[in-house]
GROMACS .gro file of C-alpha atoms in nm:
model
  324
    1MET     CA    1  12.916   9.226   9.937
    2THR     CA    2  12.919   8.910   9.722
    3ILE     CA    3  12.591   8.748   9.622
    4THR     CA    4  12.547   8.427   9.429
    5SER     CA    5  12.286   8.331   9.171
    6PRO     CA    6  12.217   7.967   9.078
    7HIS     CA    7  12.077   8.086   8.743
    8LEU     CA    8  12.402   8.202   8.592
    9GLY     CA    9  12.675   7.950   8.527
   10SER     CA   10  12.803   7.710   8.786
   11SER     CA   11  12.753   7.738   9.159
   12ALA     CA   12  13.095   7.899   9.177
   13ASP     CA   13  12.976   8.197   8.976
   14SER     CA   14  12.900   8.496   9.192
   15TRP     CA   15  12.770   8.849   9.158
   16THR     CA   16  12.940   9.142   9.320
   17ASP     CA   17  12.788   9.487   9.329
   18ALA     CA   18  13.050   9.590   9.073
   19ARG     CA   19  12.945   9.314   8.832
   20LEU     CA   20  12.579   9.399   8.874
   21LEU     CA   21  12.644   9.767   8.808
   22TYR     CA   22  12.835   9.681   8.492
   23ALA     CA   23  12.571   9.432   8.375
   24LEU     CA   24  12.292   9.688   8.418
   25GLU     CA   25  12.481   9.983   8.266
   26GLU     CA   26  12.315   9.947   7.925
   27VAL     CA   27  11.969   9.939   8.083
   28VAL     CA   28  12.053  10.248   8.287
   29GLU     CA   29  12.158  10.430   7.969
   30GLN     CA   30  11.835  10.330   7.793
   31GLU     CA   31  11.622  10.441   8.087
   32LEU     CA   32  11.818  10.764   8.122
   33ASN     CA   33  11.760  10.850   7.756
   34ARG     CA   34  11.391  10.767   7.790
   35HIS     CA   35  11.366  10.981   8.103
   36LEU     CA   36  11.533  11.280   7.938
   37LYS     CA   37  11.287  11.262   7.650
   38VAL     CA   38  10.975  11.262   7.865
   39ALA     CA   39  11.084  11.479   8.160
   40LYS     CA   40  10.992  11.846   8.127
   41ASP     CA   41  11.195  12.123   8.283
   42TRP     CA   42  10.999  12.359   8.505
   43MET     CA   43  11.073  12.670   8.707
   44PRO     CA   44  11.020  12.652   9.084
   45HIS     CA   45  10.953  13.026   9.111
   46GLU     CA   46  10.652  12.994   8.881
   47TYR     CA   47  10.468  12.792   9.146
   48VAL     CA   48  10.530  13.028   9.440
   49PRO     CA   49  10.284  13.306   9.540
   50PHE     CA   50  10.551  13.570   9.597
   51SER     CA   51  10.290  13.847   9.590
   52ASP     CA   52  10.159  13.711   9.921
   53ALA     CA   53  10.501  13.733  10.087
   54ARG     CA   54  10.601  13.987  10.349
   55ASN     CA   55  10.895  14.036  10.581
   56PHE     CA   56  10.945  13.837  10.899
   57PRO     CA   57  11.092  13.996  11.212
   58GLY     CA   58  11.468  14.033  11.196
   59ILE     CA   59  11.666  14.299  11.017
   60PHE     CA   60  11.346  14.445  10.873
   61GLU     CA   61  11.164  14.707  11.082
   62ASP     CA   62  10.835  14.616  10.917
   63GLY     CA   63  10.873  14.245  10.993
   64GLU     CA   64  10.552  14.065  11.086
   65ALA     CA   65  10.559  13.766  11.322
   66TRP     CA   66  10.420  13.435  11.198
   67GLU     CA   67  10.073  13.333  11.311
   68LYS     CA   68   9.885  13.016  11.229
   69GLY     CA   69   9.586  13.192  11.073
   70GLN     CA   70   9.791  13.370  10.805
   71SER     CA   71   9.762  13.078  10.563
   72PRO     CA   72   9.464  12.878  10.434
   73VAL     CA   73   9.660  12.554  10.467
   74THR     CA   74   9.487  12.297  10.688
   75ASP     CA   75   9.639  12.151  11.002
   76ILE     CA   76   9.705  11.814  10.837
   77GLY     CA   77   9.841  11.990  10.530
   78ARG     CA   78  10.083  12.187  10.748
   79ILE     CA   79  10.206  11.872  10.923
   80ALA     CA   80  10.255  11.681  10.599
   81LEU     CA   81  10.427  11.973  10.426
   82VAL     CA   82  10.686  11.993  10.702
   83VAL     CA   83  10.750  11.618  10.689
   84ASN     CA   84  10.776  11.622  10.310
   85LEU     CA   85  11.010  11.920  10.304
   86LEU     CA   86  11.238  11.790  10.579
   87THR     CA   87  11.261  11.467  10.381
   88GLU     CA   88  11.366  11.662  10.071
   89ASP     CA   89  11.616  11.864  10.278
   90ASN     CA   90  11.835  11.558  10.328
   91LEU     CA   91  11.920  11.552   9.956
   92PRO     CA   92  12.296  11.596  10.018
   93SER     CA   93  12.299  11.276  10.221
   94TYR     CA   94  12.087  11.092   9.964
   95HIS     CA   95  12.323  11.202   9.687
   96HIS     CA   96  12.622  11.080   9.885
   97GLU     CA   97  12.456  10.743   9.941
   98ILE     CA   98  12.362  10.672   9.580
   99ALA     CA   99  12.676  10.826   9.432
  100SER     CA  100  12.886  10.604   9.656
  101LEU     CA  101  12.684  10.296   9.561
  102PHE     CA  102  12.606  10.357   9.193
  103GLY     CA  103  12.918  10.558   9.104
  104ARG     CA  104  12.980  10.893   8.939
  105ASP     CA  105  13.085  10.774   8.594
  106GLY     CA  106  12.906  10.657   8.281
  107ALA     CA  107  12.529  10.631   8.259
  108TRP     CA  108  12.500  10.557   8.630
  109GLY     CA  109  12.682  10.879   8.720
  110THR     CA  110  12.482  11.086   8.472
  111TRP     CA  111  12.160  10.955   8.624
  112VAL     CA  112  12.276  11.018   8.981
  113HIS     CA  113  12.353  11.383   8.905
  114ARG     CA  114  12.037  11.436   8.699
  115TRP     CA  115  11.822  11.283   8.973
  116THR     CA  116  11.988  11.505   9.233
  117ALA     CA  117  11.929  11.817   9.025
  118GLU     CA  118  11.562  11.734   8.976
  119GLU     CA  119  11.510  11.654   9.343
  120GLY     CA  120  11.677  11.982   9.436
  121ARG     CA  121  11.389  12.169   9.273
  122HIS     CA  122  11.145  12.007   9.511
  123GLY     CA  123  11.308  12.144   9.822
  124ILE     CA  124  11.348  12.487   9.663
  125VAL     CA  125  10.986  12.529   9.558
  126MET     CA  126  10.841  12.382   9.877
  127ARG     CA  127  11.043  12.607  10.105
  128ASP     CA  128  10.972  12.915   9.896
  129TYR     CA  129  10.600  12.834   9.900
  130LEU     CA  130  10.591  12.774  10.275
  131LEU     CA  131  10.770  13.102  10.352
  132ALA     CA  132  10.586  13.316  10.097
  133SER     CA  133  10.244  13.185  10.200
  134ARG     CA  134  10.332  13.172  10.572
  135ALA     CA  135  10.197  12.819  10.590
  136VAL     CA  136  10.432  12.710  10.870
  137ASP     CA  137  10.632  12.863  11.154
  138PRO     CA  138  10.963  12.957  10.984
  139ASP     CA  139  11.166  12.946  11.305
  140GLN     CA  140  11.045  12.598  11.394
  141LEU     CA  141  11.098  12.478  11.037
  142GLU     CA  142  11.461  12.591  11.041
  143GLN     CA  143  11.519  12.438  11.384
  144PHE     CA  144  11.379  12.107  11.258
  145ARG     CA  145  11.597  12.126  10.946
  146MET     CA  146  11.913  12.182  11.146
  147THR     CA  147  11.835  11.897  11.385
  148HIS     CA  148  11.739  11.655  11.108
  149MET     CA  149  12.036  11.725  10.882
  150SER     CA  150  12.284  11.737  11.170
  151GLU     CA  151  12.200  11.377  11.252
  152GLY     CA  152  12.291  11.263  10.901
  153PHE     CA  153  12.135  10.979  10.707
  154GLU     CA  154  12.233  10.621  10.636
  155SER     CA  155  12.025  10.402  10.408
  156ASP     CA  156  11.897  10.074  10.548
  157ASN     CA  157  11.998   9.921  10.214
  158ARG     CA  158  12.348  10.061  10.164
  159HIS     CA  159  12.492   9.709  10.197
  160SER     CA  160  12.350   9.595   9.862
  161MET     CA  161  12.304   9.744   9.519
  162LEU     CA  162  11.999   9.524   9.448
  163HIS     CA  163  11.837   9.615   9.778
  164SER     CA  164  11.896   9.982   9.705
  165VAL     CA  165  11.738   9.961   9.360
  166ALA     CA  166  11.440   9.772   9.502
  167TYR     CA  167  11.398  10.028   9.781
  168VAL     CA  168  11.396  10.336   9.559
  169ALA     CA  169  11.147  10.172   9.320
  170PHE     CA  170  10.897  10.167   9.606
  171GLN     CA  171  11.017  10.479   9.787
  172GLU     CA  172  10.986  10.709   9.486
  173LEU     CA  173  10.624  10.601   9.443
  174ALA     CA  174  10.561  10.643   9.816
  175THR     CA  175  10.698  10.997   9.795
  176ARG     CA  176  10.480  11.072   9.493
  177ILE     CA  177  10.170  10.953   9.679
  178SER     CA  178  10.261  11.149   9.991
  179HIS     CA  179  10.309  11.473   9.796
  180ARG     CA  180   9.993  11.423   9.591
  181ASN     CA  181   9.773  11.347   9.891
  182THR     CA  182   9.925  11.636  10.085
  183GLY     CA  183   9.819  11.866   9.804
  184HIS     CA  184   9.466  11.726   9.808
  185GLN     CA  185   9.440  11.775  10.184
  186SER     CA  186   9.616  12.113  10.199
  187GLY     CA  187   9.312  12.335  10.147
  188ASP     CA  188   9.510  12.559   9.912
  189PRO     CA  189   9.482  12.521   9.531
  190VAL     CA  190   9.825  12.683   9.487
  191CYS     CA  191   9.982  12.422   9.714
  192ASP     CA  192   9.793  12.146   9.536
  193ARG     CA  193   9.929  12.254   9.195
  194MET     CA  194  10.284  12.280   9.329
  195LEU     CA  195  10.277  11.934   9.482
  196ALA     CA  196  10.117  11.787   9.170
  197ARG     CA  197  10.418  11.915   8.973
  198ILE     CA  198  10.657  11.756   9.223
  199ALA     CA  199  10.459  11.431   9.216
  200THR     CA  200  10.502  11.413   8.838
  201ASP     CA  201  10.880  11.412   8.883
  202GLU     CA  202  10.863  11.149   9.155
  203ASN     CA  203  10.656  10.925   8.930
  204LEU     CA  204  10.914  10.945   8.653
  205HIS     CA  205  11.185  10.858   8.904
  206MET     CA  206  10.981  10.558   9.014
  207VAL     CA  207  10.945  10.440   8.653
  208PHE     CA  208  11.323  10.460   8.605
  209TYR     CA  209  11.396  10.243   8.908
  210ARG     CA  210  11.102  10.010   8.848
  211ASN     CA  211  11.226   9.934   8.497
  212LEU     CA  212  11.576   9.883   8.631
  213LEU     CA  213  11.436   9.640   8.887
  214LYS     CA  214  11.261   9.455   8.603
  215ALA     CA  215  11.595   9.412   8.429
  216ALA     CA  216  11.749   9.289   8.754
  217PHE     CA  217  11.480   9.020   8.779
  218GLU     CA  218  11.572   8.900   8.431
  219LEU     CA  219  11.940   8.900   8.519
  220ALA     CA  220  11.937   8.749   8.869
  221PRO     CA  221  11.580   8.650   8.964
  222ASP     CA  222  11.654   8.474   9.293
  223LEU     CA  223  11.871   8.753   9.427
  224THR     CA  224  11.631   9.023   9.316
  225MET     CA  225  11.336   8.839   9.471
  226GLN     CA  226  11.520   8.822   9.802
  227ALA     CA  227  11.601   9.193   9.781
  228VAL     CA  228  11.238   9.285   9.709
  229ARG     CA  229  11.117   9.070   9.998
  230ASP     CA  230  11.363   9.229  10.240
  231VAL     CA  231  11.278   9.583  10.127
  232VAL     CA  232  10.901   9.536  10.137
  233VAL     CA  233  10.901   9.366  10.476
  234ASN     CA  234  11.133   9.624  10.635
  235PHE     CA  235  11.025   9.933  10.443
  236ARG     CA  236  11.035  10.271  10.612
  237MET     CA  237  11.039  10.621  10.468
  238PRO     CA  238  11.373  10.807  10.446
  239GLY     CA  239  11.252  11.080  10.681
  240HIS     CA  240  11.193  10.841  10.972
  241GLY     CA  241  11.468  11.003  11.179
  242MET     CA  242  11.334  11.359  11.173
  243PRO     CA  243  11.209  11.528  11.492
  244GLY     CA  244  10.856  11.419  11.585
  245PHE     CA  245  10.826  11.182  11.288
  246GLU     CA  246  10.621  10.913  11.465
  247ARG     CA  247  10.358  11.158  11.584
  248ALA     CA  248  10.346  11.331  11.246
  249ALA     CA  249  10.317  10.995  11.067
  250ALA     CA  250  10.024  10.899  11.292
  251GLN     CA  251   9.848  11.227  11.213
  252MET     CA  252   9.913  11.182  10.841
  253ALA     CA  253   9.767  10.832  10.864
  254ILE     CA  254   9.448  10.958  11.024
  255GLY     CA  255   9.437  11.248  10.778
  256GLU     CA  256   9.461  10.998  10.489
  257VAL     CA  257   9.779  11.146  10.350
  258TYR     CA  258   9.977  10.826  10.399
  259ASN     CA  259   9.871  10.521  10.595
  260MET     CA  260   9.879  10.143  10.589
  261ARG     CA  261   9.600  10.110  10.334
  262ILE     CA  262   9.757  10.366  10.103
  263HIS     CA  263  10.097  10.199  10.141
  264HIS     CA  264   9.953   9.859  10.048
  265ASP     CA  265   9.718   9.965   9.768
  266ASP     CA  266   9.894  10.262   9.609
  267VAL     CA  267  10.264  10.190   9.663
  268LEU     CA  268  10.349   9.823   9.708
  269GLN     CA  269  10.082   9.662   9.494
  270PRO     CA  270  10.129   9.871   9.177
  271VAL     CA  271  10.502   9.791   9.157
  272LEU     CA  272  10.456   9.423   9.244
  273ARG     CA  273  10.175   9.387   8.990
  274PHE     CA  274  10.364   9.562   8.712
  275LEU     CA  275  10.664   9.336   8.760
  276LYS     CA  276  10.442   9.030   8.824
  277VAL     CA  277  10.668   8.953   9.118
  278LEU     CA  278  10.438   8.697   9.278
  279GLU     CA  279  10.390   8.519   8.944
  280ILE     CA  280  10.756   8.468   8.850
  281ASP     CA  281  10.837   8.099   8.810
  282GLY     CA  282  11.155   7.898   8.766
  283LEU     CA  283  11.304   8.032   9.087
  284GLY     CA  284  11.559   7.843   9.291
  285PRO     CA  285  11.497   7.742   9.654
  286GLU     CA  286  11.598   8.078   9.806
  287GLY     CA  287  11.409   8.277   9.548
  288LEU     CA  288  11.097   8.065   9.591
  289LYS     CA  289  11.117   8.102   9.968
  290ALA     CA  290  11.146   8.480   9.934
  291GLN     CA  291  10.849   8.489   9.695
  292GLU     CA  292  10.632   8.287   9.934
  293GLU     CA  293  10.731   8.502  10.230
  294LEU     CA  294  10.656   8.815  10.029
  295GLY     CA  295  10.309   8.684   9.942
  296LEU     CA  296  10.239   8.602  10.306
  297PHE     CA  297  10.355   8.944  10.417
  298MET     CA  298  10.134   9.121  10.164
  299GLY     CA  299   9.836   8.918  10.281
  300GLY     CA  300   9.907   9.008  10.642
  301LEU     CA  301   9.956   9.374  10.556
  302ASP     CA  302   9.624   9.381  10.373
  303ALA     CA  303   9.453   9.232  10.680
  304GLU     CA  304   9.616   9.491  10.908
  305ALA     CA  305   9.517   9.767  10.667
  306SER     CA  306   9.156   9.648  10.682
  307LYS     CA  307   9.165   9.674  11.061
  308PHE     CA  308   9.302  10.027  11.029
  309ASP     CA  309   9.025  10.111  10.781
  310GLU     CA  310   8.765   9.998  11.033
  311ARG     CA  311   8.919  10.204  11.313
  312LEU     CA  312   8.940  10.509  11.088
  313ALA     CA  313   8.577  10.471  10.978
  314ALA     CA  314   8.468  10.441  11.341
  315ARG     CA  315   8.664  10.754  11.428
  316LYS     CA  316   8.500  10.946  11.145
  317ALA     CA  317   8.158  10.832  11.264
  318ARG     CA  318   8.232  10.955  11.618
  319MET     CA  319   8.354  11.289  11.488
  320ALA     CA  320   8.046  11.327  11.271
  321ALA     CA  321   7.819  11.245  11.566
  322ARG     CA  322   7.990  11.505  11.781
  323GLY     CA  323   7.955  11.761  11.503
  324ALA     CA  324   7.584  11.686  11.471
   0.00000   0.00000   0.00000
């Protein structure tokens, strides 16, 4: 894909993904070094209650079948944990996507492999926790995993390096918020601590991509503005293709794990504010148009989120009345 910026040289000058990758290589190296200094290694097994584990039916004569009441995890916590883990399970596809786009050499390649290794811990510790604590039906979880991964994954933004960077800047924060709120709603302090540890990683990943996006704005503001607009307007989580995702997402919205208000206030707004996206001036016609459209979209999303807030409050009131 070839993209053109009116801010660099003559109108004949153009950016390719290859040129953008090369131009941002130094920033990637700086952010990688910063990340390695602040990131702390941790052991997944230290967050898993293995003493609670027991055999499932199978080759073990003493195997005990799974039952819902064997874990203190709440219903909404169980739903969100499955969604979050199935999302993490697709790591091989995510690695393929970003390695193909960002490359496997230099600072870009080092980051891609480091990110993959860190993300791998998340799936390991979550699955070990779920099985040891018997929080979810293990047979159903494996069936979901097989179905989800067998369908593969293709990023909505694989056509553009800038779109991909913009997407992960928001998506990493969205994942952090989803994990953190799942922990809060899980009903299990052990689960809460585990997901807080994962959320810390996701936040550092967000900072890496957010700072890279900042550099992209300085390099090619019009193109980056258009990429951010497209990503924000068309955003959807990477696990959208998993079995039963729409129903699970609706339940997570009602359970206040992840909904429209959270998406607006805790995911989109923090990144946009930090980068001062809606305040950038000196844009060309296409960049200015994208900025205006982004502002209008955010206003509309806020209005829709307010309507959702009202419906959720009314639902809570009805539930409280029934309980009384």
